[in-house]
PDB file of C-alpha atoms in Angstrom:
ATOM      1  CA  MET A   1     -41.045 127.653 139.445  1.00  0.00           C
ATOM      2  CA  PRO A   2     -39.272 130.143 142.144  1.00  0.00           C
ATOM      3  CA  GLU A   3     -38.649 133.745 141.715  1.00  0.00           C
ATOM      4  CA  PRO A   4     -35.359 134.414 140.844  1.00  0.00           C
ATOM      5  CA  GLN A   5     -32.957 136.076 143.491  1.00  0.00           C
ATOM      6  CA  ARG A   6     -32.064 139.750 143.852  1.00  0.00           C
ATOM      7  CA  GLU A   7     -28.974 141.887 144.551  1.00  0.00           C
ATOM      8  CA  TRP A   8     -28.874 144.019 146.645  1.00  0.00           C
ATOM      9  CA  HIS A   9     -27.287 147.158 146.376  1.00  0.00           C
ATOM     10  CA  VAL A  10     -25.892 150.100 148.788  1.00  0.00           C
ATOM     11  CA  ALA A  11     -24.328 152.973 147.846  1.00  0.00           C
ATOM     12  CA  SER A  12     -23.880 156.684 148.995  1.00  0.00           C
ATOM     13  CA  LEU A  13     -23.838 159.999 146.789  1.00  0.00           C
ATOM     14  CA  VAL A  14     -22.493 163.254 147.594  1.00  0.00           C
ATOM     15  CA  VAL A  15     -24.510 165.951 146.120  1.00  0.00           C
ATOM     16  CA  ARG A  16     -22.556 169.284 145.525  1.00  0.00           C
ATOM     17  CA  HIS A  17     -25.632 171.751 145.697  1.00  0.00           C
ATOM     18  CA  ARG A  18     -26.557 175.793 145.797  1.00  0.00           C
ATOM     19  CA  PRO A  19     -27.836 176.931 149.415  1.00  0.00           C
ATOM     20  CA  GLU A  20     -31.721 177.647 147.300  1.00  0.00           C
ATOM     21  CA  ALA A  21     -31.684 173.843 145.874  1.00  0.00           C
ATOM     22  CA  ILE A  22     -32.511 172.630 149.707  1.00  0.00           C
ATOM     23  CA  PRO A  23     -36.096 172.610 149.269  1.00  0.00           C
ATOM     24  CA  ALA A  24     -35.930 171.047 145.736  1.00  0.00           C
ATOM     25  CA  LEU A  25     -33.703 168.211 146.984  1.00  0.00           C
ATOM     26  CA  ALA A  26     -35.858 167.642 149.897  1.00  0.00           C
ATOM     27  CA  ALA A  27     -38.788 167.287 148.243  1.00  0.00           C
ATOM     28  CA  ALA A  28     -37.661 165.305 145.867  1.00  0.00           C
ATOM     29  CA  ILE A  29     -36.143 162.474 148.349  1.00  0.00           C
ATOM     30  CA  VAL A  30     -39.499 162.084 150.199  1.00  0.00           C
ATOM     31  CA  PRO A  31     -40.966 160.119 147.681  1.00  0.00           C
ATOM     32  CA  ALA A  32     -37.795 157.854 146.063  1.00  0.00           C
ATOM     33  CA  GLU A  33     -37.692 154.645 146.963  1.00  0.00           C
ATOM     34  CA  GLY A  34     -34.509 153.549 148.836  1.00  0.00           C
ATOM     35  CA  LEU A  35     -33.516 157.180 148.871  1.00  0.00           C
ATOM     36  CA  GLU A  36     -32.473 159.087 152.276  1.00  0.00           C
ATOM     37  CA  LEU A  37     -30.465 161.698 153.361  1.00  0.00           C
ATOM     38  CA  ALA A  38     -27.409 161.395 155.594  1.00  0.00           C
ATOM     39  CA  LEU A  39     -26.169 164.370 156.222  1.00  0.00           C
ATOM     40  CA  GLN A  40     -26.410 168.364 154.837  1.00  0.00           C
ATOM     41  CA  ASP A  41     -24.842 171.712 154.666  1.00  0.00           C
ATOM     42  CA  ASP A  42     -25.487 174.733 153.003  1.00  0.00           C
ATOM     43  CA  THR A  43     -24.103 173.048 150.014  1.00  0.00           C
ATOM     44  CA  ARG A  44     -23.229 169.492 150.059  1.00  0.00           C
ATOM     45  CA  SER A  45     -25.592 166.481 150.913  1.00  0.00           C
ATOM     46  CA  VAL A  46     -24.913 162.765 151.525  1.00  0.00           C
ATOM     47  CA  LEU A  47     -27.281 160.372 150.207  1.00  0.00           C
ATOM     48  CA  LEU A  48     -27.907 156.659 150.797  1.00  0.00           C
ATOM     49  CA  GLN A  49     -29.281 154.473 148.346  1.00  0.00           C
ATOM     50  CA  GLU A  50     -30.454 150.861 148.945  1.00  0.00           C
ATOM     51  CA  SER A  51     -31.978 149.244 145.869  1.00  0.00           C
ATOM     52  CA  ASP A  52     -32.456 145.645 144.054  1.00  0.00           C
ATOM     53  CA  GLY A  53     -30.474 146.981 140.883  1.00  0.00           C
ATOM     54  CA  THR A  54     -28.209 149.156 139.178  1.00  0.00           C
ATOM     55  CA  GLY A  55     -31.470 150.412 137.479  1.00  0.00           C
ATOM     56  CA  GLY A  56     -32.743 152.061 140.887  1.00  0.00           C
ATOM     57  CA  LEU A  57     -29.783 153.472 142.055  1.00  0.00           C
ATOM     58  CA  MET A  58     -28.981 155.283 138.492  1.00  0.00           C
ATOM     59  CA  ALA A  59     -32.663 156.498 138.781  1.00  0.00           C
ATOM     60  CA  SER A  60     -32.155 158.454 141.639  1.00  0.00           C
ATOM     61  CA  VAL A  61     -28.578 159.957 140.437  1.00  0.00           C
ATOM     62  CA  ASP A  62     -30.499 160.994 137.212  1.00  0.00           C
ATOM     63  CA  MET A  63     -33.197 162.536 139.310  1.00  0.00           C
ATOM     64  CA  LEU A  64     -30.763 164.344 141.339  1.00  0.00           C
ATOM     65  CA  ARG A  65     -28.629 165.830 138.149  1.00  0.00           C
ATOM     66  CA  ALA A  66     -31.828 167.357 136.925  1.00  0.00           C
ATOM     67  CA  LEU A  67     -32.627 169.335 139.971  1.00  0.00           C
ATOM     68  CA  PRO A  68     -32.530 173.325 140.193  1.00  0.00           C
ATOM     69  CA  GLY A  69     -28.985 174.293 141.488  1.00  0.00           C
ATOM     70  CA  VAL A  70     -27.854 170.905 141.976  1.00  0.00           C
ATOM     71  CA  LEU A  71     -24.031 171.325 140.326  1.00  0.00           C
ATOM     72  CA  THR A  72     -22.487 167.470 140.805  1.00  0.00           C
ATOM     73  CA  VAL A  73     -24.089 163.892 141.853  1.00  0.00           C
ATOM     74  CA  ASP A  74     -20.850 161.904 142.966  1.00  0.00           C
ATOM     75  CA  LEU A  75     -20.938 158.136 143.501  1.00  0.00           C
ATOM     76  CA  VAL A  76     -18.644 157.593 146.504  1.00  0.00           C
ATOM     77  CA  TYR A  77     -19.373 154.436 147.552  1.00  0.00           C
ATOM     78  CA  HIS A  78     -21.161 151.118 146.171  1.00  0.00           C
ATOM     79  CA  HIS A  79     -21.252 147.522 147.196  1.00  0.00           C
ATOM     80  CA  VAL A  80     -23.554 144.715 145.916  1.00  0.00           C
ATOM     81  CA  ASP A  81     -24.665 141.270 147.275  1.00  0.00           C
ATOM     82  CA  SER A  82     -25.716 138.832 144.981  1.00  0.00           C
ATOM     83  CA  PRO A  83     -27.266 135.493 146.244  1.00  0.00           C
ATOM     84  CA  ALA A  84     -24.692 132.865 146.558  1.00  0.00           C
ATOM     85  CA  ASP A  85     -25.253 130.018 143.636  1.00  0.00           C
ATOM     86  CA  GLY A  86     -27.452 127.341 144.778  1.00  0.00           C
ATOM     87  CA  ASP A  87     -28.411 129.433 147.814  1.00  0.00           C
ATOM     88  CA  PRO A  88     -31.722 129.306 147.844  1.00  0.00           C
ATOM     89  CA  SER A  89     -32.539 131.687 150.199  1.00  0.00           C
ATOM     90  CA  ALA A  90     -33.178 135.810 149.744  1.00  0.00           C
ATOM     91  CA  ILE A  91     -30.453 137.985 150.722  1.00  0.00           C
ATOM     92  CA  ASP A  92     -31.855 139.746 153.970  1.00  0.00           C
ATOM     93  CA  PRO A  93     -30.206 143.353 154.101  1.00  0.00           C
ATOM     94  CA  GLN A  94     -30.655 143.551 157.350  1.00  0.00           C
ATOM     95  CA  GLU A  95     -27.681 140.729 158.170  1.00  0.00           C
ATOM     96  CA  GLN A  96     -25.499 141.755 155.605  1.00  0.00           C
ATOM     97  CA  THR A  97     -24.696 144.977 158.033  1.00  0.00           C
ATOM     98  CA  ARG A  98     -23.190 143.000 160.685  1.00  0.00           C
TER      99      ARG A  98
END
């Protein structure tokens, strides 16, 4: 029996933080799967998240909110690609960036 096809989620998050939160934020992003820093200044960071479900996205949001010095985490953009009904091919995120 074939493995079920997964969704592909991409999201952007704006994290508002105190300047002293930057080292903790950087340390938390490195091991987080699918999470990367796109832009940063003293009090704001823009992060990109790719995952195969909302669970990964929400885990990242919860982790970021728990960091000392983080004031807010806002979901700015969220897109989901689902496999087409009856299409046996898996979603390839590289082809979704056209």
